[in-house]
Tab-separated table of C-alpha atoms in Angstrom:
chain	number	residue	atom	x	y	z
A	256	MET	CA	0.000	0.000	0.000
A	257	ASP	CA	1.372	3.463	-0.926
A	258	PHE	CA	0.275	5.152	2.283
A	259	TYR	CA	1.494	8.660	1.461
A	260	ALA	CA	-0.072	8.672	-2.003
A	261	LEU	CA	-3.358	7.579	-0.448
A	262	GLN	CA	-3.126	10.220	2.279
A	263	ASP	CA	-2.357	13.042	-0.179
A	264	SER	CA	-5.154	11.892	-2.483
A	265	LEU	CA	-7.616	11.652	0.395
A	266	LEU	CA	-6.932	15.108	1.733
A	267	ARG	CA	-6.919	16.589	-1.771
A	268	ASN	CA	-10.202	14.915	-2.709
A	269	SER	CA	-11.897	15.915	0.531
A	270	LYS	CA	-11.362	19.524	-0.531
A	271	SER	CA	-12.076	19.191	-4.255
A	272	GLY	CA	-14.943	16.697	-4.015
A	273	GLY	CA	-13.447	13.859	-6.020
A	274	SER	CA	-10.764	12.605	-8.364
A	275	SER	CA	-10.549	10.480	-11.487
A	276	ASP	CA	-7.956	8.155	-9.913
A	277	THR	CA	-10.312	6.738	-7.290
A	278	VAL	CA	-11.604	3.150	-7.151
A	279	ASP	CA	-14.985	2.117	-5.743
A	280	VAL	CA	-14.649	-0.801	-3.322
A	281	GLU	CA	-17.841	-2.312	-4.772
A	282	SER	CA	-16.038	-2.858	-8.067
A	283	ARG	CA	-13.858	-5.401	-6.225
A	284	TYR	CA	-16.101	-6.592	-3.378
A	285	VAL	CA	-19.742	-7.579	-2.881
A	286	LEU	CA	-21.123	-5.962	0.281
A	287	ILE	CA	-23.294	-8.525	2.087
A	288	GLU	CA	-24.784	-6.905	5.188
A	289	LYS	CA	-24.140	-4.091	7.633
A	290	ILE	CA	-22.547	-5.480	10.788
A	291	GLY	CA	-21.758	-2.298	12.699
A	292	SER	CA	-21.550	1.491	12.774
A	293	GLY	CA	-18.757	3.908	13.678
A	294	SER	CA	-18.161	7.626	14.105
A	295	TYR	CA	-17.888	8.330	10.385
A	296	GLY	CA	-19.633	5.418	8.675
A	297	ASP	CA	-20.710	1.778	8.682
A	298	VAL	CA	-18.987	-1.616	8.701
A	299	TRP	CA	-20.095	-4.293	6.202
A	300	SER	CA	-19.302	-7.943	5.673
A	301	ALA	CA	-18.122	-8.553	2.111
A	302	THR	CA	-16.579	-11.062	-0.296
A	303	ARG	CA	-14.335	-10.559	-3.320
A	304	ARG	CA	-16.082	-10.519	-6.694
A	305	THR	CA	-13.443	-12.866	-8.080
A	306	GLY	CA	-11.346	-15.628	-6.558
A	307	ALA	CA	-11.844	-17.168	-3.123
A	308	LYS	CA	-15.054	-16.289	-1.303
A	309	ASP	CA	-13.487	-15.506	2.057
A	310	VAL	CA	-15.464	-13.000	4.118
A	311	TYR	CA	-13.934	-9.611	4.971
A	312	ALA	CA	-15.029	-6.597	7.005
A	313	VAL	CA	-15.242	-3.326	5.063
A	314	LYS	CA	-15.299	-0.082	7.038
A	315	ARG	CA	-16.781	2.679	4.847
A	316	ILE	CA	-15.845	6.221	5.922
A	317	ASP	CA	-18.009	9.101	4.677
A	318	LYS	CA	-15.305	11.597	3.644
A	319	ARG	CA	-17.554	14.644	3.756
A	320	HIS	CA	-18.837	13.746	7.218
A	321	ALA	CA	-15.348	12.942	8.530
A	322	GLY	CA	-13.766	16.145	7.219
A	323	ILE	CA	-10.043	16.847	7.132
A	324	LYS	CA	-9.564	16.190	10.858
A	325	GLY	CA	-11.458	12.910	10.743
A	326	LEU	CA	-9.617	11.695	7.643
A	327	ARG	CA	-6.259	12.426	9.229
A	328	SER	CA	-7.330	10.392	12.261
A	329	VAL	CA	-8.495	7.515	10.052
A	330	MET	CA	-5.243	7.572	8.088
A	331	GLY	CA	-3.325	7.432	11.353
A	332	GLU	CA	-5.228	4.253	12.198
A	333	VAL	CA	-4.583	2.810	8.723
A	334	GLU	CA	-0.882	3.589	8.986
A	335	THR	CA	-0.608	1.967	12.415
A	336	MET	CA	-2.456	-1.182	11.333
A	337	SER	CA	-0.301	-1.455	8.194
A	338	LEU	CA	2.765	-1.798	10.450
A	339	LEU	CA	1.360	-4.592	12.588
A	340	SER	CA	1.222	-8.340	12.029
A	341	HIS	CA	0.184	-10.403	15.038
A	342	PRO	CA	-2.278	-13.269	15.674
A	343	ASN	CA	-4.211	-11.065	18.106
A	344	ILE	CA	-4.456	-7.915	15.995
A	345	VAL	CA	-7.022	-7.567	13.217
A	346	LYS	CA	-5.235	-7.604	9.870
A	347	LEU	CA	-5.557	-4.693	7.446
A	348	GLU	CA	-6.029	-6.023	3.894
A	349	GLU	CA	-6.288	-2.961	1.621
A	350	THR	CA	-7.952	0.422	1.125
A	351	TYR	CA	-10.103	1.949	-1.609
A	352	GLN	CA	-11.775	5.278	-2.169
A	353	ASP	CA	-14.389	6.815	-4.426
A	354	GLU	CA	-15.712	10.365	-4.489
A	355	ALA	CA	-17.763	9.906	-1.324
A	356	CYS	CA	-16.085	7.203	0.766
A	357	LEU	CA	-12.813	5.786	1.984
A	358	SER	CA	-13.171	2.006	2.357
A	359	ILE	CA	-10.873	-0.003	4.619
A	360	VAL	CA	-10.883	-3.757	4.007
A	361	MET	CA	-9.957	-5.795	7.076
A	362	GLU	CA	-9.970	-9.310	8.422
A	363	TYR	CA	-13.483	-10.432	9.393
A	364	LEU	CA	-14.163	-12.016	12.779
A	365	PRO	CA	-17.656	-13.535	13.036
A	366	GLY	CA	-17.769	-13.753	16.834
A	367	GLY	CA	-18.568	-10.067	17.300
A	368	SER	CA	-17.074	-7.827	19.945
A	369	LEU	CA	-15.737	-9.009	23.282
A	370	GLN	CA	-18.208	-6.601	24.899
A	371	HIS	CA	-21.131	-8.491	23.324
A	372	ARG	CA	-19.667	-11.736	24.673
A	373	ILE	CA	-19.484	-10.259	28.184
A	374	ASP	CA	-23.052	-8.948	27.925
A	375	ARG	CA	-24.360	-12.280	26.626
A	376	GLN	CA	-23.236	-14.504	29.512
A	377	ASN	CA	-20.779	-14.765	32.371
A	378	VAL	CA	-17.137	-15.173	31.416
A	379	SER	CA	-15.456	-17.925	33.411
A	380	GLU	CA	-12.052	-17.556	35.010
A	381	LEU	CA	-10.617	-19.926	32.388
A	382	GLU	CA	-12.033	-17.845	29.528
A	383	THR	CA	-10.943	-14.599	31.189
A	384	ARG	CA	-7.413	-15.953	31.441
A	385	ARG	CA	-7.419	-17.048	27.793
A	386	PHE	CA	-8.687	-13.690	26.499
A	387	ILE	CA	-6.385	-11.640	28.733
A	388	THR	CA	-3.342	-13.744	27.819
A	389	GLN	CA	-3.946	-13.268	24.104
A	390	LEU	CA	-4.533	-9.531	24.512
A	391	LEU	CA	-1.390	-9.178	26.625
A	392	MET	CA	0.611	-10.787	23.825
A	393	ALA	CA	-0.782	-8.212	21.392
A	394	VAL	CA	-0.092	-5.335	23.791
A	395	GLU	CA	3.445	-6.601	24.411
A	396	TYR	CA	3.937	-6.644	20.624
A	397	ILE	CA	2.721	-3.074	20.003
A	398	HIS	CA	4.610	-1.748	23.033
A	399	GLU	CA	7.822	-3.268	21.688
A	400	LYS	CA	7.210	-1.170	18.565
A	401	GLY	CA	6.809	1.952	20.692
A	402	ILE	CA	3.050	2.233	20.095
A	403	VAL	CA	0.564	3.165	22.827
A	404	HIS	CA	-3.019	2.098	22.031
A	405	ARG	CA	-4.840	4.488	24.427
A	406	ASP	CA	-8.328	3.006	23.947
A	407	LEU	CA	-8.205	-0.651	24.977
A	408	LYS	CA	-11.676	-1.883	25.949
A	409	PRO	CA	-13.892	-4.913	25.174
A	410	SER	CA	-15.834	-3.121	22.419
A	411	ASN	CA	-12.541	-2.590	20.546
A	412	CYS	CA	-11.729	-6.317	20.582
A	413	LEU	CA	-13.263	-8.884	18.221
A	414	LEU	CA	-13.740	-12.633	18.589
A	415	SER	CA	-13.290	-15.455	16.125
A	416	GLN	CA	-15.879	-18.155	15.570
A	417	ASN	CA	-16.575	-20.123	18.782
A	418	ASP	CA	-14.851	-17.354	20.792
A	419	LEU	CA	-11.468	-19.084	20.571
A	420	VAL	CA	-9.369	-16.079	19.554
A	421	VAL	CA	-9.626	-12.412	20.519
A	422	LYS	CA	-8.059	-9.602	18.476
A	423	ILE	CA	-7.599	-5.861	18.953
A	424	SER	CA	-9.488	-4.113	16.162
A	425	ASP	CA	-9.448	-0.331	16.661
A	426	PHE	CA	-6.286	1.792	16.559
A	427	GLY	CA	-7.941	5.176	16.066
A	428	LEU	CA	-6.279	6.745	19.134
A	429	SER	CA	-2.964	4.885	18.971
A	430	VAL	CA	0.230	6.906	18.832
A	431	PHE	CA	3.978	6.354	18.684
A	432	ALA	CA	5.684	7.288	21.958
A	433	GLY	CA	8.768	5.068	22.087
A	434	ASN	CA	9.698	4.336	25.693
A	435	LYS	CA	8.932	7.837	26.941
A	436	GLN	CA	6.198	9.228	29.171
A	437	CYS	CA	5.654	12.040	26.667
A	438	LEU	CA	1.920	11.949	25.883
A	439	THR	CA	-0.434	14.605	27.236
A	440	THR	CA	-3.692	14.404	25.239
A	441	CYS	CA	-6.722	13.433	27.300
A	442	CYS	CA	-8.407	10.706	25.262
A	443	GLY	CA	-9.958	7.272	25.600
A	444	THR	CA	-13.065	5.934	27.364
A	445	LEU	CA	-13.549	7.167	30.933
A	446	HIS	CA	-14.063	3.792	32.667
A	447	PHE	CA	-10.785	2.540	31.151
A	448	MET	CA	-8.688	5.712	31.543
A	449	ALA	CA	-5.702	5.645	33.898
A	450	PRO	CA	-5.344	8.240	36.686
A	451	GLU	CA	-2.396	9.962	34.996
A	452	ILE	CA	-4.543	10.777	31.949
A	453	LEU	CA	-7.363	12.204	34.056
A	454	LEU	CA	-4.887	14.213	36.157
A	455	GLU	CA	-3.387	15.664	32.938
A	456	LYS	CA	0.076	14.285	33.663
A	457	ASN	CA	2.534	13.012	31.068
A	458	TYR	CA	1.846	9.362	30.311
A	459	GLY	CA	2.924	6.421	28.151
A	460	LYS	CA	2.558	2.650	27.832
A	461	PRO	CA	1.346	2.037	31.431
A	462	VAL	CA	-2.060	3.521	30.517
A	463	ASP	CA	-2.671	0.464	28.332
A	464	MET	CA	-1.855	-1.804	31.263
A	465	TRP	CA	-4.374	0.011	33.463
A	466	ALA	CA	-6.978	-0.601	30.748
A	467	MET	CA	-6.024	-4.292	30.693
A	468	GLY	CA	-6.676	-4.437	34.445
A	469	VAL	CA	-10.115	-2.895	33.976
A	470	MET	CA	-10.865	-5.371	31.162
A	471	ALA	CA	-9.884	-8.353	33.319
A	472	HIS	CA	-12.158	-7.030	36.070
A	473	VAL	CA	-15.083	-6.482	33.688
A	474	MET	CA	-14.714	-9.946	32.157
A	475	PHE	CA	-14.693	-11.884	35.413
A	476	PHE	CA	-16.965	-9.773	37.623
A	477	GLY	CA	-19.245	-8.421	34.896
A	478	ARG	CA	-18.878	-4.853	36.183
A	479	TYR	CA	-16.388	-1.995	36.279
A	480	PRO	CA	-13.981	-1.709	39.220
A	481	PHE	CA	-15.072	1.917	39.713
A	482	GLN	CA	-18.836	2.507	39.446
A	483	ALA	CA	-19.737	6.065	40.495
A	484	ARG	CA	-22.936	7.491	39.012
A	485	THR	CA	-21.515	10.731	37.597
A	486	GLU	CA	-18.425	11.413	35.495
A	487	ALA	CA	-17.024	13.735	38.153
A	488	ALA	CA	-17.446	11.131	40.898
A	489	LEU	CA	-16.050	8.376	38.674
A	490	THR	CA	-13.003	10.485	37.855
A	491	LYS	CA	-12.464	11.118	41.567
A	492	ASP	CA	-12.723	7.398	42.398
A	493	ILE	CA	-10.251	6.421	39.675
A	494	CYS	CA	-7.760	9.074	40.784
A	495	ARG	CA	-7.837	8.343	44.514
A	496	GLY	CA	-5.727	5.200	44.066
A	497	TYR	CA	-7.897	2.762	46.031
A	498	LEU	CA	-9.236	-0.468	44.492
A	499	PRO	CA	-12.106	-2.072	46.451
A	500	ARG	CA	-11.789	-5.821	47.048
A	501	GLU	CA	-14.328	-7.840	45.083
A	502	GLU	CA	-16.237	-11.093	45.417
A	503	GLY	CA	-16.750	-13.408	42.476
A	504	GLY	CA	-20.037	-14.301	40.835
A	505	GLY	CA	-22.744	-15.520	43.223
A	506	GLY	CA	-20.886	-14.005	46.168
A	507	LEU	CA	-18.069	-16.562	45.938
A	508	PRO	CA	-14.561	-15.359	46.833
A	509	CYS	CA	-12.517	-14.069	43.932
A	510	PRO	CA	-9.527	-16.309	43.147
A	511	SER	CA	-6.633	-14.746	45.053
A	512	LEU	CA	-4.227	-14.898	42.112
A	513	LEU	CA	-6.725	-13.159	39.831
A	514	GLN	CA	-7.351	-10.498	42.489
A	515	ASP	CA	-3.591	-9.934	42.766
A	516	PHE	CA	-3.224	-9.815	38.974
A	517	ILE	CA	-5.883	-7.109	38.660
A	518	SER	CA	-4.508	-5.114	41.594
A	519	GLN	CA	-1.000	-5.148	40.056
A	520	LEU	CA	-2.437	-3.583	36.898
A	521	LEU	CA	-4.644	-1.049	38.680
A	522	LEU	CA	-1.837	0.511	40.683
A	523	TYR	CA	-2.081	4.292	40.946
A	524	ASP	CA	1.656	4.766	40.297
A	525	PRO	CA	2.301	3.966	36.595
A	526	HIS	CA	5.950	3.139	37.354
A	527	ARG	CA	4.852	0.302	39.674
A	528	ARG	CA	2.231	-1.070	37.291
A	529	MET	CA	3.104	-4.353	35.543
A	530	SER	CA	4.284	-4.138	31.946
A	531	ALA	CA	2.788	-6.517	29.384
A	532	LYS	CA	5.893	-8.683	29.614
A	533	ASP	CA	5.668	-8.779	33.414
A	534	ALA	CA	1.937	-9.529	33.314
A	535	LEU	CA	2.534	-12.563	31.088
A	536	LYS	CA	4.817	-13.928	33.824
A	537	HIS	CA	2.274	-13.410	36.606
A	538	PRO	CA	1.297	-16.637	38.461
A	539	TRP	CA	-2.369	-16.234	37.487
A	540	ILE	CA	-1.448	-16.315	33.789
A	541	LYS	CA	1.080	-19.116	34.227
A	542	GLU	CA	-1.244	-21.139	36.464
A	543	GLY	CA	-3.351	-22.351	33.547
A	544	LEU	CA	-0.519	-22.742	31.057
A	545	ASP	CA	2.321	-25.183	30.805
A	546	ALA	CA	5.540	-24.313	29.024
A	547	ASN	CA	4.221	-25.414	25.643
A	548	ARG	CA	0.744	-23.909	25.696
A	549	ARG	CA	1.593	-20.267	25.117
A	550	THR	CA	2.026	-20.924	21.410
A	551	SER	CA	-1.102	-23.080	21.214
A	552	LEU	CA	-3.602	-20.481	22.387
A	553	TYR	CA	-4.769	-20.045	18.794
A	554	PRO	CA	-6.269	-22.490	16.297
A	555	SER	CA	-3.622	-21.338	13.841
A	556	GLN	CA	-0.368	-19.565	14.599
A	557	ALA	CA	1.664	-17.330	12.316
A	558	PRO	CA	5.198	-18.599	11.605
A	559	SER	CA	7.664	-17.456	14.235
A	560	VAL	CA	10.471	-15.106	13.275
A	561	THR	CA	13.017	-17.694	14.342
A	562	ALA	CA	11.559	-20.121	11.796
A	563	MET	CA	12.263	-17.721	8.936
A	564	LYS	CA	15.273	-17.880	6.671
A	565	PRO	CA	18.024	-15.356	7.549
A	566	SER	CA	17.179	-13.255	4.477
A	567	ALA	CA	13.502	-13.165	5.455
A	568	ARG	CA	14.369	-12.188	9.031
A	569	TRP	CA	16.561	-9.368	7.702
A	570	ARG	CA	13.802	-8.145	5.393
A	571	ALA	CA	11.240	-8.308	8.216
A	572	ALA	CA	13.551	-6.318	10.493
A	573	VAL	CA	14.160	-3.675	7.816
A	574	LEU	CA	10.445	-3.352	7.084
A	575	ALA	CA	9.715	-3.024	10.803
A	576	VAL	CA	12.241	-0.189	11.144
A	577	ILE	CA	10.859	1.566	8.058
A	578	GLY	CA	7.337	1.132	9.359
A	579	VAL	CA	8.108	2.663	12.751
A	580	GLN	CA	9.911	5.551	11.034
A	581	ARG	CA	6.865	6.218	8.874
A	582	LEU	CA	4.597	6.196	11.913
A	583	LEU	CA	6.925	8.596	13.745
A	584	TYR	CA	7.037	10.858	10.673
A	585	LEU	CA	3.243	10.883	10.439
A	586	GLN	CA	2.910	11.719	14.134
A	587	ARG	CA	5.260	14.699	13.799
A	588	ILE	CA	3.577	15.890	10.621
A	589	GLN	CA	0.298	15.841	12.542
A	590	ARG	CA	1.945	18.075	15.151
A	591	LEU	CA	2.855	20.569	12.401
A	592	VAL	CA	-0.741	20.393	11.197
A	593	ARG	CA	-2.025	21.248	14.682
A	594	LEU	CA	0.350	24.227	14.786
A	595	GLY	CA	-0.696	25.290	11.289
A	596	TYR	CA	2.861	24.900	9.975
A	597	ASP	CA	2.391	21.952	7.600
A	598	GLY	CA	2.372	24.274	4.559
A	599	PHE	CA	6.155	24.791	4.713
A	600	PRO	CA	7.962	22.014	2.783
A	601	ILE	CA	11.258	22.671	4.563
A	602	LEU	CA	9.646	21.801	7.912
A	603	ARG	CA	8.409	18.461	6.537
A	604	ASP	CA	11.961	17.188	6.046
A	605	TYR	CA	11.716	13.394	6.459
A	606	ARG	CA	15.201	12.781	7.855
A	607	TYR	CA	14.879	15.524	10.463
A	608	LEU	CA	11.412	14.461	11.625
A	609	VAL	CA	12.494	10.824	11.976
A	610	THR	CA	16.103	11.116	13.215
A	611	GLY	CA	16.245	14.631	14.658
A	612	LYS	CA	19.135	15.529	12.309
A	613	TYR	CA	18.764	18.162	9.572
A	614	VAL	CA	20.973	17.494	6.533
A	615	PRO	CA	20.287	20.065	3.761
A	616	ALA	CA	21.628	19.636	0.236
A	617	SER	CA	24.138	22.488	0.645
A	618	THR	CA	25.789	24.595	3.340
A	619	SER	CA	23.321	27.420	2.692
A	620	VAL	CA	19.621	27.572	3.608
A	621	GLU	CA	17.636	30.106	1.565
A	622	CYS	CA	14.321	31.020	3.220
A	623	SER	CA	13.729	34.592	2.038
A	624	HIS	CA	9.975	35.457	2.071
A	625	MET	CA	9.129	31.837	2.985
A	626	PHE	CA	7.688	32.469	6.470
A	627	HIS	CA	6.286	35.954	5.867
A	628	ALA	CA	2.696	34.878	6.630
A	629	ARG	CA	3.618	32.716	9.669
A	630	PRO	CA	6.868	34.098	11.177
A	631	MET	CA	6.454	32.086	14.406
A	632	ALA	CA	6.991	28.932	12.332
A	633	LEU	CA	10.637	30.011	12.218
A	634	LEU	CA	10.989	28.508	15.696
A	635	GLU	CA	10.671	25.083	14.046
A	636	LEU	CA	13.357	25.962	11.474
A	637	ILE	CA	15.660	27.264	14.204
A	638	SER	CA	15.442	23.877	15.948
A	639	MET	CA	16.431	22.233	12.653
A	640	ILE	CA	19.393	24.585	12.176
A	641	ASN	CA	20.636	23.622	15.625
A	642	THR	CA	21.068	19.985	14.504
A	643	CYS	CA	23.077	20.680	11.315
A	644	PRO	CA	26.823	20.858	12.108
A	645	PHE	CA	28.036	22.033	8.668
A	646	LEU	CA	25.660	24.915	7.851
A	647	LYS	CA	27.417	28.194	6.942
A	648	HIS	CA	24.733	30.646	5.751
A	649	VAL	CA	21.031	31.209	6.506
A	650	ASP	CA	18.864	33.725	4.632
A	651	LEU	CA	15.832	34.778	6.694
A	652	SER	CA	15.179	38.115	4.972
A	653	TRP	CA	11.654	39.383	4.254
A	654	ASN	CA	9.986	37.053	6.759
A	655	ASN	CA	8.054	39.606	8.837
A	656	ILE	CA	10.089	38.746	11.949
A	657	HIS	CA	8.716	41.025	14.652
A	658	SER	CA	8.904	38.769	17.709
A	659	LEU	CA	11.756	39.220	20.156
A	660	SER	CA	11.369	35.573	21.216
A	661	VAL	CA	12.136	34.381	17.670
A	662	ILE	CA	15.295	36.515	17.553
A	663	GLN	CA	16.392	35.350	21.001
A	664	SER	CA	15.847	31.690	20.059
A	665	LEU	CA	17.862	32.197	16.873
A	666	LEU	CA	20.732	33.939	18.650
A	667	LYS	CA	20.841	31.255	21.343
A	668	VAL	CA	21.364	28.595	18.662
A	669	VAL	CA	23.756	30.701	16.583
A	670	THR	CA	25.984	31.531	19.569
A	671	ARG	CA	27.044	27.908	20.015
A	672	HIS	CA	26.670	26.695	16.414
A	673	PRO	CA	29.939	25.076	15.257
A	674	SER	CA	29.921	26.313	11.652
A	675	LEU	CA	27.345	29.063	10.982
A	676	GLN	CA	29.136	32.169	9.667
A	677	SER	CA	26.528	34.507	8.162
A	678	ILE	CA	22.837	35.329	8.656
A	679	ASP	CA	20.615	37.607	6.591
A	680	LEU	CA	17.876	39.193	8.726
A	681	SER	CA	17.284	42.212	6.496
A	682	HIS	CA	13.837	43.636	5.645
A	683	ASN	CA	12.224	42.379	8.861
A	684	PRO	CA	10.446	44.538	11.501
A	685	ILE	CA	12.873	43.344	14.176
A	686	PRO	CA	12.420	45.235	17.489
A	687	ALA	CA	15.139	47.779	18.242
A	688	VAL	CA	15.845	46.136	21.599
A	689	ALA	CA	17.082	43.023	19.763
A	690	GLY	CA	20.044	45.018	18.469
A	691	ARG	CA	21.925	44.769	21.766
A	692	SER	CA	21.670	40.963	21.720
A	693	ILE	CA	23.012	40.857	18.171
A	694	VAL	CA	25.953	43.072	19.155
A	695	ARG	CA	26.760	40.711	22.042
A	696	LEU	CA	26.649	37.782	19.616
A	697	ILE	CA	29.104	39.430	17.227
A	698	ARG	CA	31.454	40.216	20.120
A	699	ASN	CA	31.277	36.691	21.582
A	700	PRO	CA	34.637	34.983	20.897
A	701	LEU	CA	32.959	31.548	20.928
A	702	SER	CA	30.649	32.418	18.022
A	703	GLN	CA	31.651	31.526	14.458
A	704	VAL	CA	29.422	34.255	12.976
A	705	THR	CA	31.283	36.952	11.015
A	706	SER	CA	28.372	38.637	9.218
A	707	ILE	CA	24.782	39.561	10.151
A	708	ASN	CA	22.740	41.663	7.733
A	709	VAL	CA	20.149	43.700	9.657
A	710	GLY	CA	19.504	46.372	7.045
A	711	ASP	CA	15.983	47.817	6.818
A	712	THR	CA	14.916	46.541	10.251
A	713	GLY	CA	13.726	48.222	13.436
A	714	ILE	CA	17.270	48.278	14.804
A	715	SER	CA	18.782	51.758	15.155
A	716	ALA	CA	21.440	53.054	12.769
A	717	ASP	CA	23.984	53.351	15.617
A	718	THR	CA	23.502	49.708	16.584
A	719	ILE	CA	23.727	48.598	12.950
A	720	GLY	CA	26.990	50.540	12.747
A	721	GLN	CA	28.350	48.631	15.744
A	722	ILE	CA	27.325	45.325	14.178
A	723	ASN	CA	28.915	46.185	10.834
A	724	SER	CA	32.131	47.380	12.475
A	725	PHE	CA	32.866	43.854	13.643
């Protein structure tokens, strides 16, 4: 799948109302019946018009209803799913679009959602263990790739026929975070949200483990661990860090190992919470499994990486690295979109957004007039300049620079830059007070800068004379 071509086409078509290079999913698939509804459209069961008659799930997104913001969110989900291949994650097959809809073809699971299974009848301890073990394997897999799901809950998990296999199906809120606690957006479903999200603290992978604890509780007890009647009261209960002790169905005692397992996931402190890898080693998980059963939890198992030929392992590793880089790039492009800076090609530099290193084609960066409409976007460029050790000249003339903070940020980087020698700041409404900082820069013996053009700015003639004299 050419993800970037699809994304550009989608966003272009959502503005123009269509394109001749689109393909209607119904030209390739027969839609059988509607099996669900989502925020922006419906989900259908379908079969291919030619070849094998396997059943697939087709999610049809109404592009006009979704809008630019919704389409970007959907494409984030598509990109994430395209990177993942695991027995407990729904497989993305392909995507299509016509003038009205984006269609996402996915693996079909006839058992419905895990939430429907919980609502239908009690889930035994044995079944709870089987479902949780499979989901933990999937969470361990995505966490190893640096992805945080952020919306794990039974309604986002689907079951195979006879309820033998459970798979995570919705990655709409997933994001790449590496191993850092760097996320701040408040999102998810309240009953499954960890305290650190509700308290607006930085968070990371442990929020998924909290959600796994809530899911285990809901499966076995048939109710949420925190059950206040209002959102405010529920938020308070979740954030107070106290988990009430439960009894099992019919008033029977809860198995002690299961109670301990849940309590180790619902710890208030995210640093003390079990990771997915730790949870898979918990006695409650291991109690029902012998050493050979972990790989026989599924009717069919994908080939292990160790069973591949060396060349295939190398290719899989390379593709995994490329995939994570693409996800990271998309995440950082979305940040530029939120700031309103995505219209500047220089800021979309792939290598910089993925590696944090800016490597331009020459030792000179020419940006005259480029940021005139959005001068604050120069703060992003300044961060890029700071990472390039061989840059010699930067032209920032005619960019409507009127903010002292932009000038101060630039001078801070320039003062310690190992190679930058000349800067053109001419024809900008730079505040007069910035002149003193520029003079100090020129006089600084540690600076490599030998020339700063500040002609036709707000800086006084006397100060310009001092700058030019050096």
